[in-house]
Amino acid sequence: MEDVLGYKGRNVLVTGAASGMGAATAALLVELGAQVTAIDINPTEVRVHRAIQLDMRDRAAIEKVAASIEAPIDGYFGCAGLPGPPFSPLDVMLVNFIGSRHLIELLVPKMHSGSAVAVVASNAAMGWQLQLAQLMELVTVDGFDAGKEWCRANSTLLEPDAYSFSKKVLNAWVGSRAATFIADGIRLNCINPGPTETAMMPHFQNHAGAEIIDAFVGPIRRFSTPEEQAWPLIFLNSPRASYVNGETFTTDGGFFGAVQTGQLDLAKLFGGAGQK
Ligand SMILES: NC(=O)c1ccc[n+]([C@@H]2O[C@H](COP(=O)([O-])OP(=O)(O)OC[C@H]3O[C@@H](n4cnc5c(N)ncnc54)[C@H](O)[C@@H]3O)[C@@H](O)[C@H]2O)c1
């Protein structure tokens, strides 16, 4: 079977395409024959059809870019992201959720039945279901400005760990918005990667400590490569995944499964004892 993932000639957008998972996703999609538009605050080295520099914290710039994108959009891959410190909680929320959601929502009218959206959350969102009521408060606040205002008003909530909060709210948004997107035949999913060897990794290690990041590796005993996260994203947006919707797909080498089945004890892990 040729073109098994069905990307030949498809119009796709990739945010965060200058580095890491986004660059890997864009490069693989080019190889698969897609027409790729790359979006990032930084220039990308991937040889894409169109490259756009955009700061996802800037509402007016997002709206200008959205207006410049031609229909039809077959696939949207949301990989742009910021870690926690040294970036402010507000910047983290704007890039990881508020700005990303704004761009996607503006592009929906240019999508069609069969289009798909896949975004990158994180296994730092583990347990997001336990915080659902709080997360849905932000999920149900529409638009960029109102979302930004919610973040300002809830700064004490975001202060300790805006990164995890941004990824939890992404999971909640995917679960909830997928149920309405599908009325137009558009699918929405996310992946929740474990530690991945990208430019973001040193930020995590400096802030959380290398031992905490290593503890999140779990049974597979290594970081993932950006390509190992790109392929699940590419699968999720492929027509081959046409019945997969609202999925918050854990791509962490088995860490979450081991936690769920009691093979890894989170309390011990954070106390430094690691795997049972
Ligand atoms: N690396 C990990 O261990 C890991 C684990 C789980 C989830 N993630 C998530 O994966 C996604 C991809 O990150 P990565 O690991 O490839 O890191 P990365 O730093 O290599 O890539 C992030 C990209 O986002 C872009 N970006 C940052 N701020 C932006 C802005 N204001 N506007 C537009 N683009 C902006 C950067 O320029 C960069 O190209 C992120 O959402 C990240 O949170 C990473």
mmCIF file of C-alpha atoms and ligand atoms in Angstrom:
data_model
loop_
_atom_site.group_PDB
_atom_site.id
_atom_site.type_symbol
_atom_site.label_atom_id
_atom_site.label_comp_id
_atom_site.label_asym_id
_atom_site.label_seq_id
_atom_site.Cartn_x
_atom_site.Cartn_y
_atom_site.Cartn_z
ATOM 1 C CA MET A 1 0.000 0.000 0.000
ATOM 2 C CA GLU A 2 1.499 3.303 -1.071
ATOM 3 C CA ASP A 3 1.144 6.545 0.917
ATOM 4 C CA VAL A 4 -0.212 4.492 3.778
ATOM 5 C CA LEU A 5 -0.612 7.494 6.083
ATOM 6 C CA GLY A 6 -2.332 9.527 3.365
ATOM 7 C CA TYR A 7 -0.250 12.716 3.482
ATOM 8 C CA LYS A 8 0.665 13.068 -0.202
ATOM 9 C CA GLY A 9 -0.467 16.520 -1.382
ATOM 10 C CA ARG A 10 -2.123 17.344 1.961
ATOM 11 C CA ASN A 11 -1.913 20.896 3.364
ATOM 12 C CA VAL A 12 -0.600 20.819 6.897
ATOM 13 C CA LEU A 13 0.516 23.401 9.453
ATOM 14 C CA VAL A 14 3.164 22.720 12.091
ATOM 15 C CA THR A 15 3.775 25.132 14.966
ATOM 16 C CA GLY A 16 7.057 24.971 16.874
ATOM 17 C CA ALA A 17 8.654 23.844 13.613
ATOM 18 C CA ALA A 18 12.028 25.492 14.306
ATOM 19 C CA SER A 19 13.168 22.918 16.851
ATOM 20 C CA GLY A 20 12.631 19.574 18.560
ATOM 21 C CA MET A 21 9.360 17.712 18.005
ATOM 22 C CA GLY A 22 7.937 20.381 15.680
ATOM 23 C CA ALA A 23 11.024 20.347 13.427
ATOM 24 C CA ALA A 24 10.984 16.525 13.379
ATOM 25 C CA THR A 25 7.255 16.516 12.549
ATOM 26 C CA ALA A 26 7.676 19.077 9.759
ATOM 27 C CA ALA A 27 10.636 17.185 8.257
ATOM 28 C CA LEU A 28 8.800 13.837 8.292
ATOM 29 C CA LEU A 29 5.674 15.398 6.766
ATOM 30 C CA VAL A 30 7.777 16.885 3.942
ATOM 31 C CA GLU A 31 9.201 13.395 3.332
ATOM 32 C CA LEU A 32 5.659 11.985 3.306
ATOM 33 C CA GLY A 33 4.750 14.393 0.478
ATOM 34 C CA ALA A 34 2.682 16.929 2.432
ATOM 35 C CA GLN A 35 2.700 20.652 1.682
ATOM 36 C CA VAL A 36 3.971 21.994 4.997
ATOM 37 C CA THR A 37 3.536 25.479 6.452
ATOM 38 C CA ALA A 38 5.883 25.975 9.391
ATOM 39 C CA ILE A 39 5.052 28.418 12.179
ATOM 40 C CA ASP A 40 7.478 29.433 14.916
ATOM 41 C CA ILE A 41 8.866 32.495 16.647
ATOM 42 C CA ASN A 42 12.243 31.387 15.239
ATOM 43 C CA PRO A 43 13.176 30.535 11.648
ATOM 44 C CA THR A 44 13.105 26.848 10.721
ATOM 45 C CA GLU A 45 15.772 24.980 8.790
ATOM 46 C CA VAL A 46 13.268 22.428 7.502
ATOM 47 C CA ARG A 47 12.701 22.943 3.753
ATOM 48 C CA VAL A 48 8.977 23.633 3.951
ATOM 49 C CA HIS A 49 6.520 25.110 1.442
ATOM 50 C CA ARG A 50 5.996 28.236 3.568
ATOM 51 C CA ALA A 51 7.653 29.410 6.790
ATOM 52 C CA ILE A 52 5.990 32.000 8.997
ATOM 53 C CA GLN A 53 7.555 33.668 12.016
ATOM 54 C CA LEU A 54 4.928 34.211 14.696
ATOM 55 C CA ASP A 55 4.947 34.921 18.406
ATOM 56 C CA MET A 56 2.091 32.872 19.871
ATOM 57 C CA ARG A 57 1.832 35.397 22.740
ATOM 58 C CA ASP A 58 0.687 38.135 20.319
ATOM 59 C CA ARG A 59 -3.056 38.084 19.586
ATOM 60 C CA ALA A 60 -2.946 40.536 16.675
ATOM 61 C CA ALA A 61 -0.074 38.645 15.033
ATOM 62 C CA ILE A 62 -1.918 35.327 15.430
ATOM 63 C CA GLU A 63 -4.990 36.816 13.773
ATOM 64 C CA LYS A 64 -2.938 38.226 10.888
ATOM 65 C CA VAL A 65 -1.280 34.857 10.288
ATOM 66 C CA ALA A 66 -4.602 32.986 10.519
ATOM 67 C CA ALA A 67 -6.084 35.305 7.870
ATOM 68 C CA SER A 68 -3.093 34.646 5.580
ATOM 69 C CA ILE A 69 -3.452 30.843 5.631
ATOM 70 C CA GLU A 70 -5.335 29.460 2.658
ATOM 71 C CA ALA A 71 -8.024 26.795 2.876
ATOM 72 C CA PRO A 72 -8.190 23.850 2.905
ATOM 73 C CA ILE A 73 -6.191 22.896 5.985
ATOM 74 C CA ASP A 74 -6.040 19.112 6.224
ATOM 75 C CA GLY A 75 -3.895 18.810 9.328
ATOM 76 C CA TYR A 76 -2.692 21.032 12.169
ATOM 77 C CA PHE A 77 0.197 19.959 14.396
ATOM 78 C CA GLY A 78 0.597 22.113 17.533
ATOM 79 C CA CYS A 79 4.142 21.659 18.846
ATOM 80 C CA ALA A 80 5.101 25.206 19.933
ATOM 81 C CA GLY A 81 5.722 25.379 23.640
ATOM 82 C CA LEU A 82 7.656 26.961 26.481
ATOM 83 C CA PRO A 83 8.964 25.206 29.609
ATOM 84 C CA GLY A 84 8.477 26.810 33.019
ATOM 85 C CA PRO A 85 11.267 29.076 34.303
ATOM 86 C CA PRO A 86 13.030 31.152 33.038
ATOM 87 C CA PHE A 87 9.769 32.030 31.265
ATOM 88 C CA SER A 88 6.979 33.758 33.167
ATOM 89 C CA PRO A 89 3.815 31.791 34.055
ATOM 90 C CA LEU A 90 1.801 34.118 31.797
ATOM 91 C CA ASP A 91 4.111 33.556 28.810
ATOM 92 C CA VAL A 92 3.949 29.794 29.394
ATOM 93 C CA MET A 93 0.138 29.866 29.462
ATOM 94 C CA LEU A 94 -0.064 32.104 26.369
ATOM 95 C CA VAL A 95 2.180 29.936 24.208
ATOM 96 C CA ASN A 96 1.133 26.512 25.501
ATOM 97 C CA PHE A 97 -2.615 27.064 25.617
ATOM 98 C CA ILE A 98 -4.192 30.494 25.077
ATOM 99 C CA GLY A 99 -2.370 31.477 21.855
ATOM 100 C CA SER A 100 -2.367 27.938 20.456
ATOM 101 C CA ARG A 101 -6.081 27.519 21.038
ATOM 102 C CA HIS A 102 -6.756 30.960 19.516
ATOM 103 C CA LEU A 103 -4.892 30.068 16.323
ATOM 104 C CA ILE A 104 -6.656 26.691 16.011
ATOM 105 C CA GLU A 105 -10.107 28.197 16.591
ATOM 106 C CA LEU A 106 -9.455 30.881 13.942
ATOM 107 C CA LEU A 107 -8.425 28.200 11.450
ATOM 108 C CA VAL A 108 -11.409 25.886 12.010
ATOM 109 C CA PRO A 109 -13.468 27.572 9.232
ATOM 110 C CA LYS A 110 -10.660 26.608 6.816
ATOM 111 C CA MET A 111 -10.816 22.960 7.872
ATOM 112 C CA HIS A 112 -13.252 20.385 6.515
ATOM 113 C CA SER A 113 -14.723 17.022 7.356
ATOM 114 C CA GLY A 114 -11.655 14.755 7.526
ATOM 115 C CA SER A 115 -9.297 17.480 8.829
ATOM 116 C CA ALA A 116 -7.512 16.754 12.080
ATOM 117 C CA VAL A 117 -5.719 18.650 14.833
ATOM 118 C CA ALA A 118 -3.079 17.127 17.112
ATOM 119 C CA VAL A 119 -1.314 19.069 19.847
ATOM 120 C CA VAL A 120 1.553 18.262 22.192
ATOM 121 C CA ALA A 121 0.752 18.267 25.911
ATOM 122 C CA SER A 122 3.006 16.383 28.379
ATOM 123 C CA ASN A 123 3.016 13.576 30.909
ATOM 124 C CA ALA A 124 3.549 16.411 33.397
ATOM 125 C CA ALA A 125 -0.252 16.642 33.007
ATOM 126 C CA MET A 126 -0.663 13.236 34.650
ATOM 127 C CA GLY A 127 -3.702 13.277 36.960
ATOM 128 C CA TRP A 128 -5.362 16.184 35.123
ATOM 129 C CA GLN A 129 -8.764 14.508 35.564
ATOM 130 C CA LEU A 130 -8.524 15.099 39.339
ATOM 131 C CA GLN A 131 -8.434 18.860 38.743
ATOM 132 C CA LEU A 132 -11.153 18.900 36.109
ATOM 133 C CA ALA A 133 -13.455 21.523 37.643
ATOM 134 C CA GLN A 134 -10.637 24.070 37.871
ATOM 135 C CA LEU A 135 -9.362 23.277 34.380
ATOM 136 C CA MET A 136 -12.836 23.584 32.853
ATOM 137 C CA GLU A 137 -13.067 27.112 34.247
ATOM 138 C CA LEU A 138 -10.354 28.151 31.797
ATOM 139 C CA VAL A 139 -11.479 25.777 29.023
ATOM 140 C CA THR A 140 -14.869 27.494 29.003
ATOM 141 C CA VAL A 141 -13.370 31.003 28.905
ATOM 142 C CA ASP A 142 -13.448 31.805 25.180
ATOM 143 C CA GLY A 143 -10.913 33.826 23.249
ATOM 144 C CA PHE A 144 -7.390 35.147 23.708
ATOM 145 C CA ASP A 145 -8.047 38.274 25.779
ATOM 146 C CA ALA A 146 -10.490 36.610 28.197
ATOM 147 C CA GLY A 147 -8.104 33.646 28.578
ATOM 148 C CA LYS A 148 -5.201 35.987 29.306
ATOM 149 C CA GLU A 149 -7.324 37.864 31.828
ATOM 150 C CA TRP A 150 -8.238 34.557 33.547
ATOM 151 C CA CYS A 151 -4.522 33.759 33.844
ATOM 152 C CA ARG A 152 -3.814 37.191 35.346
ATOM 153 C CA ALA A 153 -6.688 36.819 37.826
ATOM 154 C CA ASN A 154 -5.496 33.319 38.794
ATOM 155 C CA SER A 155 -1.774 34.065 38.963
ATOM 156 C CA THR A 156 -1.393 32.513 42.432
ATOM 157 C CA LEU A 157 -2.764 29.229 41.046
ATOM 158 C CA LEU A 158 -0.323 29.328 38.125
ATOM 159 C CA GLU A 159 2.718 30.602 40.017
ATOM 160 C CA PRO A 160 3.957 27.233 41.417
ATOM 161 C CA ASP A 161 3.886 25.268 38.132
ATOM 162 C CA ALA A 162 2.365 27.014 35.115
ATOM 163 C CA TYR A 163 3.909 24.426 32.786
ATOM 164 C CA SER A 164 1.980 21.490 34.274
ATOM 165 C CA PHE A 165 -1.183 23.579 34.486
ATOM 166 C CA SER A 166 -0.891 24.549 30.802
ATOM 167 C CA LYS A 167 -0.559 20.880 29.826
ATOM 168 C CA LYS A 168 -3.416 19.783 32.084
ATOM 169 C CA VAL A 169 -5.721 22.396 30.589
ATOM 170 C CA LEU A 170 -4.702 21.235 27.099
ATOM 171 C CA ASN A 171 -5.811 17.682 27.968
ATOM 172 C CA ALA A 172 -9.120 18.950 29.351
ATOM 173 C CA TRP A 173 -9.666 21.143 26.281
ATOM 174 C CA VAL A 174 -8.913 18.256 23.909
ATOM 175 C CA GLY A 175 -11.345 15.940 25.697
ATOM 176 C CA SER A 176 -14.053 18.542 25.743
ATOM 177 C CA ARG A 177 -13.611 20.371 22.394
ATOM 178 C CA ALA A 178 -13.183 17.127 20.445
ATOM 179 C CA ALA A 179 -16.814 16.367 21.201
ATOM 180 C CA THR A 180 -17.939 19.512 19.339
ATOM 181 C CA PHE A 181 -15.276 19.584 16.576
ATOM 182 C CA ILE A 182 -16.442 16.158 15.418
ATOM 183 C CA ALA A 183 -19.869 17.542 14.546
ATOM 184 C CA ASP A 184 -18.044 19.052 11.531
ATOM 185 C CA GLY A 185 -15.992 15.895 10.985
ATOM 186 C CA ILE A 186 -12.823 17.462 12.445
ATOM 187 C CA ARG A 187 -10.864 15.331 14.914
ATOM 188 C CA LEU A 188 -8.842 16.683 17.866
ATOM 189 C CA ASN A 189 -6.278 14.705 19.892
ATOM 190 C CA CYS A 190 -3.109 15.274 21.871
ATOM 191 C CA ILE A 191 -0.015 13.371 22.911
ATOM 192 C CA ASN A 192 1.498 13.392 26.395
ATOM 193 C CA PRO A 193 5.227 12.804 25.894
ATOM 194 C CA GLY A 194 7.706 11.795 28.534
ATOM 195 C CA PRO A 195 11.195 13.363 28.699
ATOM 196 C CA THR A 196 12.445 14.025 25.183
ATOM 197 C CA GLU A 197 15.885 15.007 23.933
ATOM 198 C CA THR A 198 15.211 18.535 22.631
ATOM 199 C CA ALA A 199 16.350 22.103 23.281
ATOM 200 C CA MET A 200 13.736 22.290 26.048
ATOM 201 C CA MET A 201 15.336 19.528 28.121
ATOM 202 C CA PRO A 202 18.106 21.622 29.779
ATOM 203 C CA HIS A 203 15.432 24.045 31.015
ATOM 204 C CA PHE A 204 13.559 21.185 32.710
ATOM 205 C CA GLN A 205 16.776 19.784 34.182
ATOM 206 C CA ASN A 206 17.930 23.167 35.485
ATOM 207 C CA HIS A 207 14.586 23.991 37.042
ATOM 208 C CA ALA A 208 13.273 20.646 38.379
ATOM 209 C CA GLY A 209 16.649 18.954 38.849
ATOM 210 C CA ALA A 210 18.061 16.222 36.594
ATOM 211 C CA GLU A 211 17.077 13.482 39.088
ATOM 212 C CA ILE A 212 13.364 14.405 38.887
ATOM 213 C CA ILE A 213 13.483 14.384 35.080
ATOM 214 C CA ASP A 214 15.278 11.013 35.173
ATOM 215 C CA ALA A 215 12.573 9.685 37.517
ATOM 216 C CA PHE A 216 9.993 10.505 34.822
ATOM 217 C CA VAL A 217 11.811 8.230 32.367
ATOM 218 C CA GLY A 218 10.377 5.055 33.899
ATOM 219 C CA PRO A 219 10.801 1.507 32.643
ATOM 220 C CA ILE A 220 12.127 2.336 29.165
ATOM 221 C CA ARG A 221 15.255 3.835 30.772
ATOM 222 C CA ARG A 222 15.984 6.494 28.151
ATOM 223 C CA PHE A 223 14.664 9.810 26.863
ATOM 224 C CA SER A 224 12.636 9.723 23.665
ATOM 225 C CA THR A 225 13.856 11.280 20.442
ATOM 226 C CA PRO A 226 11.832 14.075 18.797
ATOM 227 C CA GLU A 227 10.980 11.645 15.949
ATOM 228 C CA GLU A 228 9.484 9.186 18.457
ATOM 229 C CA GLN A 229 6.973 11.898 19.385
ATOM 230 C CA ALA A 230 6.501 13.113 15.804
ATOM 231 C CA TRP A 231 5.301 9.717 14.516
ATOM 232 C CA PRO A 232 2.404 9.342 16.991
ATOM 233 C CA LEU A 233 1.326 12.910 16.115
ATOM 234 C CA ILE A 234 1.516 12.082 12.411
ATOM 235 C CA PHE A 235 -0.527 8.944 12.977
ATOM 236 C CA LEU A 236 -3.185 10.822 14.971
ATOM 237 C CA ASN A 237 -3.743 13.349 12.152
ATOM 238 C CA SER A 238 -3.670 10.691 9.442
ATOM 239 C CA PRO A 239 -6.895 9.472 7.798
ATOM 240 C CA ARG A 240 -5.817 6.038 9.137
ATOM 241 C CA ALA A 241 -6.823 7.271 12.622
ATOM 242 C CA SER A 242 -10.289 8.376 11.462
ATOM 243 C CA TYR A 243 -12.073 6.946 14.527
ATOM 244 C CA VAL A 244 -9.557 8.325 17.051
ATOM 245 C CA ASN A 245 -10.934 11.495 18.613
ATOM 246 C CA GLY A 246 -10.610 13.258 21.977
ATOM 247 C CA GLU A 247 -7.714 10.950 22.754
ATOM 248 C CA THR A 248 -5.080 12.133 25.239
ATOM 249 C CA PHE A 249 -2.414 9.730 24.105
ATOM 250 C CA THR A 250 0.403 8.969 26.537
ATOM 251 C CA THR A 251 3.734 8.615 24.715
ATOM 252 C CA ASP A 252 6.074 8.177 27.664
ATOM 253 C CA GLY A 253 7.663 4.756 27.193
ATOM 254 C CA GLY A 254 5.430 3.098 29.790
ATOM 255 C CA PHE A 255 5.950 5.494 32.724
ATOM 256 C CA PHE A 256 2.249 6.182 33.308
ATOM 257 C CA GLY A 257 1.305 2.526 32.904
ATOM 258 C CA ALA A 258 3.883 1.571 35.526
ATOM 259 C CA VAL A 259 2.561 4.249 37.896
ATOM 260 C CA GLN A 260 -1.050 3.161 37.366
ATOM 261 C CA THR A 261 -0.249 -0.490 38.065
ATOM 262 C CA GLY A 262 1.778 0.256 41.178
ATOM 263 C CA GLN A 263 5.175 -0.644 39.702
ATOM 264 C CA LEU A 264 6.379 2.916 40.226
ATOM 265 C CA ASP A 265 5.529 4.701 43.443
ATOM 266 C CA LEU A 266 5.241 8.432 42.770
ATOM 267 C CA ALA A 267 5.764 9.337 46.435
ATOM 268 C CA LYS A 268 9.005 7.336 46.562
ATOM 269 C CA LEU A 269 10.007 8.627 43.160
ATOM 270 C CA PHE A 270 9.867 12.221 44.265
ATOM 271 C CA GLY A 271 11.607 11.230 47.450
ATOM 272 C CA GLY A 272 14.436 9.994 45.211
ATOM 273 C CA ALA A 273 13.933 6.230 45.658
ATOM 274 C CA GLY A 274 12.910 5.641 42.024
ATOM 275 C CA GLN A 275 11.701 2.357 40.573
ATOM 276 C CA LYS A 276 10.495 -0.419 42.860
HETATM 277 N N1 LIG B 1 11.217 17.966 25.618
HETATM 278 C C1 LIG B 1 10.464 17.324 26.515
HETATM 279 O O1 LIG B 1 10.953 16.576 27.375
HETATM 280 C C2 LIG B 1 8.970 17.483 26.464
HETATM 281 C C3 LIG B 1 8.181 16.573 27.195
HETATM 282 C C4 LIG B 1 6.800 16.675 27.142
HETATM 283 C C5 LIG B 1 6.218 17.670 26.357
HETATM 284 N N2 LIG B 1 7.009 18.558 25.675
HETATM 285 C C6 LIG B 1 6.333 19.558 24.827
HETATM 286 O O2 LIG B 1 6.688 19.303 23.483
HETATM 287 C C7 LIG B 1 6.466 20.488 22.694
HETATM 288 C C8 LIG B 1 7.666 20.683 21.793
HETATM 289 O O3 LIG B 1 8.778 21.036 22.606
HETATM 290 P P1 LIG B 1 10.246 20.488 22.333
HETATM 291 O O4 LIG B 1 10.577 19.569 23.415
HETATM 292 O O5 LIG B 1 10.337 20.056 20.918
HETATM 293 O O6 LIG B 1 11.085 21.823 22.619
HETATM 294 P P2 LIG B 1 11.814 22.854 21.668
HETATM 295 O O7 LIG B 1 12.235 23.958 22.559
HETATM 296 O O8 LIG B 1 12.840 22.159 20.860
HETATM 297 O O9 LIG B 1 10.658 23.354 20.689
HETATM 298 C C9 LIG B 1 9.684 24.308 21.083
HETATM 299 C C10 LIG B 1 9.426 25.235 19.906
HETATM 300 O O10 LIG B 1 8.431 26.191 20.293
HETATM 301 C C11 LIG B 1 8.822 27.446 19.765
HETATM 302 N N3 LIG B 1 8.255 28.563 20.528
HETATM 303 C C12 LIG B 1 8.593 28.941 21.778
HETATM 304 N N4 LIG B 1 7.971 30.086 22.104
HETATM 305 C C13 LIG B 1 7.217 30.421 21.029
HETATM 306 C C14 LIG B 1 6.355 31.523 20.750
HETATM 307 N N5 LIG B 1 6.173 32.517 21.633
HETATM 308 N N6 LIG B 1 5.732 31.560 19.553
HETATM 309 C C15 LIG B 1 5.948 30.583 18.635
HETATM 310 N N7 LIG B 1 6.774 29.538 18.833
HETATM 311 C C16 LIG B 1 7.394 29.467 20.023
HETATM 312 C C17 LIG B 1 10.347 27.444 19.892
HETATM 313 O O11 LIG B 1 10.951 28.418 19.067
HETATM 314 C C18 LIG B 1 10.683 26.022 19.503
HETATM 315 O O12 LIG B 1 10.915 25.907 18.112
HETATM 316 C C19 LIG B 1 6.236 21.595 23.697
HETATM 317 O O13 LIG B 1 4.860 21.889 23.756
HETATM 318 C C20 LIG B 1 6.697 20.992 25.011
HETATM 319 O O14 LIG B 1 6.062 21.567 26.113
HETATM 320 C C21 LIG B 1 8.359 18.476 25.705
#
